[in-house]
Short mmCIF file of C-alpha atoms in Angstrom, two decimals:
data_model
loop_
_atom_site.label_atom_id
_atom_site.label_comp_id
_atom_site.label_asym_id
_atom_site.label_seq_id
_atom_site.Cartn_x
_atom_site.Cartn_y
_atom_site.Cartn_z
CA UNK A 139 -36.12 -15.28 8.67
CA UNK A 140 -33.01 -14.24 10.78
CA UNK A 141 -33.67 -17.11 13.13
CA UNK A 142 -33.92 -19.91 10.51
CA UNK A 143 -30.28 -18.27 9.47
CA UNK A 144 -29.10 -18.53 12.40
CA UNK A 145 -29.45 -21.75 12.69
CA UNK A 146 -28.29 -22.84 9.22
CA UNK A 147 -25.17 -21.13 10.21
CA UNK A 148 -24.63 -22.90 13.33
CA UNK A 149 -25.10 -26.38 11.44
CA UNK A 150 -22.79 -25.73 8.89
CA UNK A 151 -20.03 -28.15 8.39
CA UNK A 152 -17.46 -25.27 8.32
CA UNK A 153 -18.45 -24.44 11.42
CA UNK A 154 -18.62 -27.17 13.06
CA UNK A 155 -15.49 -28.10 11.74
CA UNK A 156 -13.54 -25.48 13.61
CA UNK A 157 -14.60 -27.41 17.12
CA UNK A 158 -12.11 -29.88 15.99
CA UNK A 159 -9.25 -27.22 16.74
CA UNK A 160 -10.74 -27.83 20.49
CA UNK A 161 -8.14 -31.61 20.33
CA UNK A 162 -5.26 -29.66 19.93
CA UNK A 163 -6.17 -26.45 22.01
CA UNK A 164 -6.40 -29.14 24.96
CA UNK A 165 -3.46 -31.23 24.56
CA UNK A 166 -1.13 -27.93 23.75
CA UNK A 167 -2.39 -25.86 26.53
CA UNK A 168 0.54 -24.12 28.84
CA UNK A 169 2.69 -25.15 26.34
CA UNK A 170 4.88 -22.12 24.60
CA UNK A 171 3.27 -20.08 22.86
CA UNK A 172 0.22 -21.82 23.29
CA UNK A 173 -3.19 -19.74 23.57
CA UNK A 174 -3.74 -17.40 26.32
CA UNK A 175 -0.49 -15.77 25.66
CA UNK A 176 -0.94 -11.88 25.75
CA UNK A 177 -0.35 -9.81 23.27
CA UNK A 178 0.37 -6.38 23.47
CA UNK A 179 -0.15 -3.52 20.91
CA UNK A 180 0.43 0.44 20.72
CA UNK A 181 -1.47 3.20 19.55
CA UNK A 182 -0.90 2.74 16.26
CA UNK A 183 -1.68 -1.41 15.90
CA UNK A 184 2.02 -2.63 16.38
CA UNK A 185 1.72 -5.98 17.73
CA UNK A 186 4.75 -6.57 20.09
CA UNK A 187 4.79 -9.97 20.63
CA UNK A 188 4.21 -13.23 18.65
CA UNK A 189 0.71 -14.46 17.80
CA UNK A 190 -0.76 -17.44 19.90
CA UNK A 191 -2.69 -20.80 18.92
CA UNK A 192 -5.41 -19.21 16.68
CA UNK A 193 -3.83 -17.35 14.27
CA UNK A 194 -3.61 -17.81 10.31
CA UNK A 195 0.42 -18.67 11.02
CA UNK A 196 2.26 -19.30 13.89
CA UNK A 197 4.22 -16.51 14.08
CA UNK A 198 7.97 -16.77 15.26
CA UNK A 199 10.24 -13.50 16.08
CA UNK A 200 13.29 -13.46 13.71
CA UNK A 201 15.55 -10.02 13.45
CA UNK A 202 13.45 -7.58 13.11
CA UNK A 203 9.99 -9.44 11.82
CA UNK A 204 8.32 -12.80 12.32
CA UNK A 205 8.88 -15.44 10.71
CA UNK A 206 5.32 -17.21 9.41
CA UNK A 207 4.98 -20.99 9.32
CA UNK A 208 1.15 -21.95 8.37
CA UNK A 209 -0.28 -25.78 7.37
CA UNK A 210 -3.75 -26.68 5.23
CA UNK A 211 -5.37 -30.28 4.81
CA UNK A 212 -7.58 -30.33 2.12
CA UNK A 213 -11.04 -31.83 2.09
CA UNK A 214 -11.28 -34.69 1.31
CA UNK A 215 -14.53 -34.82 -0.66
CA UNK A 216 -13.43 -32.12 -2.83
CA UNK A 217 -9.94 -33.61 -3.54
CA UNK A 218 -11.79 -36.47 -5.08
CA UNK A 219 -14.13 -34.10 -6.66
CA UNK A 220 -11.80 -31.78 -8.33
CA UNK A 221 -8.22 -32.81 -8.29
CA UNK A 222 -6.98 -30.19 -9.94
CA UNK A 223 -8.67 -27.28 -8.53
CA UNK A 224 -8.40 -28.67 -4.86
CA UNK A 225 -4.37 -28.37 -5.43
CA UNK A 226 -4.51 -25.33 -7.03
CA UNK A 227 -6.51 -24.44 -4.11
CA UNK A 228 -3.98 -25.88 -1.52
CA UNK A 229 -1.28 -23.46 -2.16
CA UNK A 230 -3.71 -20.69 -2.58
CA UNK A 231 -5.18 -20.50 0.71
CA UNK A 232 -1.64 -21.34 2.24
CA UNK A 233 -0.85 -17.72 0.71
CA UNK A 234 -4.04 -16.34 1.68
CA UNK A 235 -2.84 -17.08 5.41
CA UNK A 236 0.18 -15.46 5.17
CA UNK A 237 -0.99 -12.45 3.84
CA UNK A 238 -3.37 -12.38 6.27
CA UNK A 239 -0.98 -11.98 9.10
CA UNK A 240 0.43 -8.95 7.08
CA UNK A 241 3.19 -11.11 5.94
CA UNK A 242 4.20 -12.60 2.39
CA UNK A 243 5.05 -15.83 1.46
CA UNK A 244 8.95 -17.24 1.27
CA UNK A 245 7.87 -20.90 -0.26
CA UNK A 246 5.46 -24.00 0.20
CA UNK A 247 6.31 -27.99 1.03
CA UNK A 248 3.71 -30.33 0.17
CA UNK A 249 2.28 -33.62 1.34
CA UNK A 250 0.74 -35.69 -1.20
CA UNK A 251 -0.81 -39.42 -1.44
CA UNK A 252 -2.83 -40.86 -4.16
CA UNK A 253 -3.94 -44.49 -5.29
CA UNK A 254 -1.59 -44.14 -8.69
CA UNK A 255 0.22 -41.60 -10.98
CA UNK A 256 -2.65 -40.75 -13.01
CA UNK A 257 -4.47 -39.79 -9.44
CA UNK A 258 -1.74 -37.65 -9.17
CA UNK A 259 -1.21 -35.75 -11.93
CA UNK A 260 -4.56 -33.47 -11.62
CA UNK A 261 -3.43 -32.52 -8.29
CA UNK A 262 0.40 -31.58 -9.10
CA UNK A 263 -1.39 -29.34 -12.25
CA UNK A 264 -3.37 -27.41 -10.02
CA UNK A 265 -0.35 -27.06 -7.07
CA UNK A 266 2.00 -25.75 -9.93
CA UNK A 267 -0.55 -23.57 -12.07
CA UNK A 268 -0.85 -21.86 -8.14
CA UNK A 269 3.15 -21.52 -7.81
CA UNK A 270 3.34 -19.90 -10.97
CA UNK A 271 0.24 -17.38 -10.48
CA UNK A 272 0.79 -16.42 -6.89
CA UNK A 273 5.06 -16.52 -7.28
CA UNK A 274 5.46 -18.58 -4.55
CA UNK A 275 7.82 -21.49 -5.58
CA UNK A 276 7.59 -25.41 -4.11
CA UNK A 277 10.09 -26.47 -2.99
CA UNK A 278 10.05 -29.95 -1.48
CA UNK A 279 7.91 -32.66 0.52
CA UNK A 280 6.65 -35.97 0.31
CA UNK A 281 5.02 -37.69 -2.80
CA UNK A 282 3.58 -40.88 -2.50
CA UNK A 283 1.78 -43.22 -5.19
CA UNK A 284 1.24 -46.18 -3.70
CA UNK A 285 -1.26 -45.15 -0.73
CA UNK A 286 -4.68 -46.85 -0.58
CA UNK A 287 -6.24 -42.90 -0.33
CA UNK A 288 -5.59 -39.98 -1.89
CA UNK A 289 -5.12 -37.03 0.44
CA UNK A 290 -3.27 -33.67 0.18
CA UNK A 291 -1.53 -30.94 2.61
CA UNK A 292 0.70 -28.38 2.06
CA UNK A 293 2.90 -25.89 4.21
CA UNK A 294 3.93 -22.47 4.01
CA UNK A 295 6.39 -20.02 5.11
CA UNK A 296 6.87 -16.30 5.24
CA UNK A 297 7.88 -13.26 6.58
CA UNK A 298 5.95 -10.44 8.70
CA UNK A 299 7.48 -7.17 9.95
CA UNK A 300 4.30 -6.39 11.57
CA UNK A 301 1.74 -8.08 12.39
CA UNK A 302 -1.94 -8.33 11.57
CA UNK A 303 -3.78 -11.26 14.25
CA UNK A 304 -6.51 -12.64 15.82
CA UNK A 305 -5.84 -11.61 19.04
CA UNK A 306 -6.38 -7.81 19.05
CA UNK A 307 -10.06 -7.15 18.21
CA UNK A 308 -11.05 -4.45 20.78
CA UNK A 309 -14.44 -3.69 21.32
CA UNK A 310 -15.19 -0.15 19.43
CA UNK A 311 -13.25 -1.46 16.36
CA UNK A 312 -15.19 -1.21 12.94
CA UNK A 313 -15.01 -4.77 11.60
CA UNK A 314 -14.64 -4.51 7.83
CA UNK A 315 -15.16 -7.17 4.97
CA UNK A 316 -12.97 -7.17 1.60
CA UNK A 317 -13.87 -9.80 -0.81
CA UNK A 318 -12.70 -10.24 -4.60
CA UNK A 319 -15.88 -10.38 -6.30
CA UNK A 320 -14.66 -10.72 -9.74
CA UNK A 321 -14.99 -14.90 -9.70
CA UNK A 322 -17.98 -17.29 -9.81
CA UNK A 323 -19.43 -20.05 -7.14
CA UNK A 324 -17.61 -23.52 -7.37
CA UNK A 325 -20.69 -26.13 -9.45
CA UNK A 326 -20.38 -28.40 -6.24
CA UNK A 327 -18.48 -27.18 -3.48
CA UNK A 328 -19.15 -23.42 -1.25
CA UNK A 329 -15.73 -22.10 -2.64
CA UNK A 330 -15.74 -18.88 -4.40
CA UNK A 331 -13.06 -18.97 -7.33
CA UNK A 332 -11.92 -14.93 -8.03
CA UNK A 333 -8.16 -16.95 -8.63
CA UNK A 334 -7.68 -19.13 -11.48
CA UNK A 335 -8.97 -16.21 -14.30
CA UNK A 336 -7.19 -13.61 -13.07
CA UNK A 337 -4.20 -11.99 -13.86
CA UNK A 338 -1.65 -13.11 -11.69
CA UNK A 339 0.02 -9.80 -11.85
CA UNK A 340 -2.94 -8.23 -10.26
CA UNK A 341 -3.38 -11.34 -7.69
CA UNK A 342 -0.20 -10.17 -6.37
CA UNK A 343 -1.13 -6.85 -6.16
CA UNK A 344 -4.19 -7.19 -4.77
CA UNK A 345 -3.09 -9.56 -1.59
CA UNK A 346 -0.27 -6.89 -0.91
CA UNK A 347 -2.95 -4.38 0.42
CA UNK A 348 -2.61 -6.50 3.45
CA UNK A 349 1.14 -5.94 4.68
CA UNK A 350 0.62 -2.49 3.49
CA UNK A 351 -1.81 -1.72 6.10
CA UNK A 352 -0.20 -3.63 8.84
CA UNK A 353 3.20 -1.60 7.98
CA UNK A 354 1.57 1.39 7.71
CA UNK A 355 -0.23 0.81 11.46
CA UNK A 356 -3.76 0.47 9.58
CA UNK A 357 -4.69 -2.53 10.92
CA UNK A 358 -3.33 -4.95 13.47
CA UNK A 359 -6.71 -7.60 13.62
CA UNK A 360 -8.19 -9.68 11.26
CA UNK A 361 -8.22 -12.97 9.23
CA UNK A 362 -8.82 -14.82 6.22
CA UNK A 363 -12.27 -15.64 5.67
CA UNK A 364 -12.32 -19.55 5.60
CA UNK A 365 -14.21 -22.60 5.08
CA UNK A 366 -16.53 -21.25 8.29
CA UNK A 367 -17.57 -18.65 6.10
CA UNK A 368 -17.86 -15.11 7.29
CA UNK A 369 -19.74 -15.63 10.36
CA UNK A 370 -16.76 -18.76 10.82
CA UNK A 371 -14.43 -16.75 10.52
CA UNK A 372 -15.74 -13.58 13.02
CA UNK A 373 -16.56 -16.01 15.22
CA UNK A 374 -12.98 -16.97 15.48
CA UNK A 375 -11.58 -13.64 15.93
CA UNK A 376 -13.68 -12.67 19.17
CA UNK A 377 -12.73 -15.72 20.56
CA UNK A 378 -8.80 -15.56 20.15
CA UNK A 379 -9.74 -11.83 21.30
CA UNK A 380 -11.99 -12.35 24.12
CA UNK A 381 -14.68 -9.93 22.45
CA UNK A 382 -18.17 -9.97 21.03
CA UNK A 383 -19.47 -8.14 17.97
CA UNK A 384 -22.68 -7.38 15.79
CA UNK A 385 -22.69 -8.40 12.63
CA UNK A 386 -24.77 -6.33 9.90
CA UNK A 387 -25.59 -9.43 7.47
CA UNK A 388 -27.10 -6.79 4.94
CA UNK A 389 -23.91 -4.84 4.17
CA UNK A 390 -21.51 -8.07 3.74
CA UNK A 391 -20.06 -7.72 -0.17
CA UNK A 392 -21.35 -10.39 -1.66
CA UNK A 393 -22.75 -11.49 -5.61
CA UNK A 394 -26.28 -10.24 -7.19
CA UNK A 395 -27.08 -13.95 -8.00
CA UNK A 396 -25.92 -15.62 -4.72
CA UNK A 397 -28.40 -16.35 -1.95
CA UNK A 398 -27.18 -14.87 1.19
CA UNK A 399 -27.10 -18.00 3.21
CA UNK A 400 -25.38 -19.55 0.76
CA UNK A 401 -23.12 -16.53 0.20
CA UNK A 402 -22.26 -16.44 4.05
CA UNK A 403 -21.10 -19.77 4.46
CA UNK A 404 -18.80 -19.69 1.06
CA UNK A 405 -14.87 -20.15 1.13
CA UNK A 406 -13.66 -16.81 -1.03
CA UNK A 407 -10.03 -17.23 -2.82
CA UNK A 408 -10.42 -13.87 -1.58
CA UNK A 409 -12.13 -12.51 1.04
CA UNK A 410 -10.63 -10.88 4.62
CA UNK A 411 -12.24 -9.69 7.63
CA UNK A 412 -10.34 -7.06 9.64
CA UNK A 413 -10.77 -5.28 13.13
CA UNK A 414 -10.06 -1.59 12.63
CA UNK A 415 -9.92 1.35 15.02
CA UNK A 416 -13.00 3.61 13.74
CA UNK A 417 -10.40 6.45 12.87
CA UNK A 418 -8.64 4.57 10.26
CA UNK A 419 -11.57 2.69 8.92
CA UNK A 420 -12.04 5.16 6.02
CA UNK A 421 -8.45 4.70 5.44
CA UNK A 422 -8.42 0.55 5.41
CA UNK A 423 -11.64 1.00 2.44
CA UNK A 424 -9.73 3.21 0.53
CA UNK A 425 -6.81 0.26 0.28
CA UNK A 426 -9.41 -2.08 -1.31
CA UNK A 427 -11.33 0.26 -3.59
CA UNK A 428 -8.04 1.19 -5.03
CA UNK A 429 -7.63 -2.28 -5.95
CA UNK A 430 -11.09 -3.11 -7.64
CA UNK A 431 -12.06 -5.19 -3.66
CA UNK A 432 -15.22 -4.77 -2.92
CA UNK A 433 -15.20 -3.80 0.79
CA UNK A 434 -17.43 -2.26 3.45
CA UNK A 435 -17.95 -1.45 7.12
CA UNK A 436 -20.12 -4.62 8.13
CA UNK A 437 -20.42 -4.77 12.32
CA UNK A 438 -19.01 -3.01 15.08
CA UNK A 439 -16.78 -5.06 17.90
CA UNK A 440 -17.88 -4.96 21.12
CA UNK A 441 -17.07 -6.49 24.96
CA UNK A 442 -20.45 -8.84 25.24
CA UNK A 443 -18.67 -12.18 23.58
CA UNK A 444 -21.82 -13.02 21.79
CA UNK A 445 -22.00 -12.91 18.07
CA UNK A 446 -24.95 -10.99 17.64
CA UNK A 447 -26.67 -11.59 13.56
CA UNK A 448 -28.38 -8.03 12.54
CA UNK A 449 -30.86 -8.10 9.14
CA UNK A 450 -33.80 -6.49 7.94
CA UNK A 451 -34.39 -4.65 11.11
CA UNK A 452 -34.08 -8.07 13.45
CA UNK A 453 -31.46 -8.86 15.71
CA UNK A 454 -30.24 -12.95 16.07
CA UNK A 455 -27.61 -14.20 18.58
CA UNK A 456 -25.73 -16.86 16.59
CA UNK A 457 -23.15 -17.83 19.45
CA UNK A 458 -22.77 -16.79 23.34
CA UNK A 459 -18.65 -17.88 23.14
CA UNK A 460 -18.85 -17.50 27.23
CA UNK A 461 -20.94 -20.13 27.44
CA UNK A 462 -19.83 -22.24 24.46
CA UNK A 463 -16.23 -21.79 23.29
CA UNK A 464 -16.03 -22.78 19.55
CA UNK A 465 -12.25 -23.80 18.61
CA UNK A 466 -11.24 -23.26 22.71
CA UNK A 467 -8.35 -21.06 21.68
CA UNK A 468 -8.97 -18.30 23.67
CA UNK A 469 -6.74 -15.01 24.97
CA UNK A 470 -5.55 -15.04 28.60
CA UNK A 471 -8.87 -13.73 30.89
CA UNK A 472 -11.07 -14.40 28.09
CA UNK A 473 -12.05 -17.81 29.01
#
């Protein structure tokens, strides 16, 4: 069972889909601030310099924070699919990244060119209804009608004063899951949607759990689960950090009436996996249950660089990342 898994995960398009980050890792390495920059961190999480080539944002020093620049293409099978929801979903994961980094978002630009107006139109509904729900205002880009495609990006900025990344899993840390399981499975596309029905108050309020716990030295390791899925996205993570970690695919949150396969390679509007020091892991739960999050302890980080699958009793390596880097953005010594 675990081994046919395995191997579904591997194939996945979201998956596979992060090797493309390996163009870019190799034309902007030894640049500054390019991967394989250090980062250092004290007993309490505080990350003391700026993230690397991995991260959710790039992260810039400014005063006495970071400022957070991030960017998102969108599919292009589901912009053509869904209009609407794809830009809704454009700004929405742009704030998901910020928040991510323990920051919260200043404003988004956009990039946007369809075949006509009326190809547009769907697309600028969604972006807006997203402005309005999340509070983050647009405030310029590039709109173009006369383009023989129809494709979509948009950009975000925002401010950190400390620092959750993807460079400071240790091995020992507790790796917990928080996903918003009040939502229902896209009809076509592996996108959870616990966004567009809520209450945009409570949106707001639940993302801010995330700059609370950096601020509060809860948590200083983590990302947004993305279009990877969960085991994506933790694969990420241990590469930025150079680390390894089991997996317990049993105890990931995750819908009575969605297969698990399916489940685990799903895009959540919600859903974060952080790196915790096992003393404040009891703490970083309590955050989430406060808010209604479904979240729980769901692997343990260790020094082997192998994402290890655990289920029913059976254990499953999905990826040895010293002998096959996934995106290539790796942490200085860690290649």
């Amino acid at each position: 069972m675990l081994g046919g898994l395995a191997a579904e995960l591997r194939g996945a398009i979201g998956v596979l889909a992060k090797r493309d980050v390996q163009i870019p890792a190799r034309h902007l390495s030894g640049a500054p601030g390019a991967a394989g920059a250090a980062l250092a961190g004290d007993a309490a999480g505080s990350v003391e310099r700026p993230a690397a080539l991995g991260d959710d944002c790039a992260a810039i020093p400014d005063g006495d924070g970071y400022l957070l620049l991030a960017a998102e293409g969108i599919w292009p099978a589901f912009l053509e699919g869904d209009p609407r929801f794809a830009g809704y979903s454009a700004v929405m994961v742009n704030v998901s990244d910020v928040y991510a980094m323990g920051g919260r978002p200043i404003a988004v630009v956009d990039v946007v060119w369809g075949t006509s107006a009326g190809a547009l139109e769907p697309v600028w509904e969604g972006m807006v209804a997203a402005s309005r729900a999340y509070g983050v205002p647009i405030v310029g880009g590039h709109t173009s009608a006369r383009s023989p495609y129809n494709a979509l990006a948009v950009a975000i900025a925002g401010r950190a004063r400390r620092l959750i990344t993807s460079f400071a899993a240790r091995p020992g840390d507790v790796l917990v899951a928080a996903i918003d399981l009040r939502g229902e499975m896209h009809a076509e596309h592996p996108f959870w949607n616990a966004s567009t029905g809520a209450d945009p108050a409570r949106l707001r309020g639940d993302l801010e759990v995330l700059p609370a716990l950096a601020e509060a030295g809860l948590c200083d390791a983590g990302k947004d689960i993305s279009m990877g899925g969960v085991a994506g996205t933790l694969l990420m993570l241990l590469e930025t950090s150079g680390a390894g970690a089991v997996l317990d695919l049993e105890a990931v949150p995750r819908p009575r009436d969605v297969p698990l396969a399916r489940w685990l390679l799903a895009f959540p509007s919600y859903g974060f996996l952080l790196s915790v020091r096992p003393g404040v892991a009891g703490d970083v739960l309590s955050a989430f249950a406060r808010r209604g999050i479904a979240s729980a302890a769901v692997g343990a980080v260790d020094g082997s660089r192998r994402l290890t699958l655990q289920a029913a009793g059976e254990r499953r390596t999905l990826w040895d990342l010293s002998a096959e880097p996934l995106t290539g953005l790796a942490r200085e010594g860690a290649r």
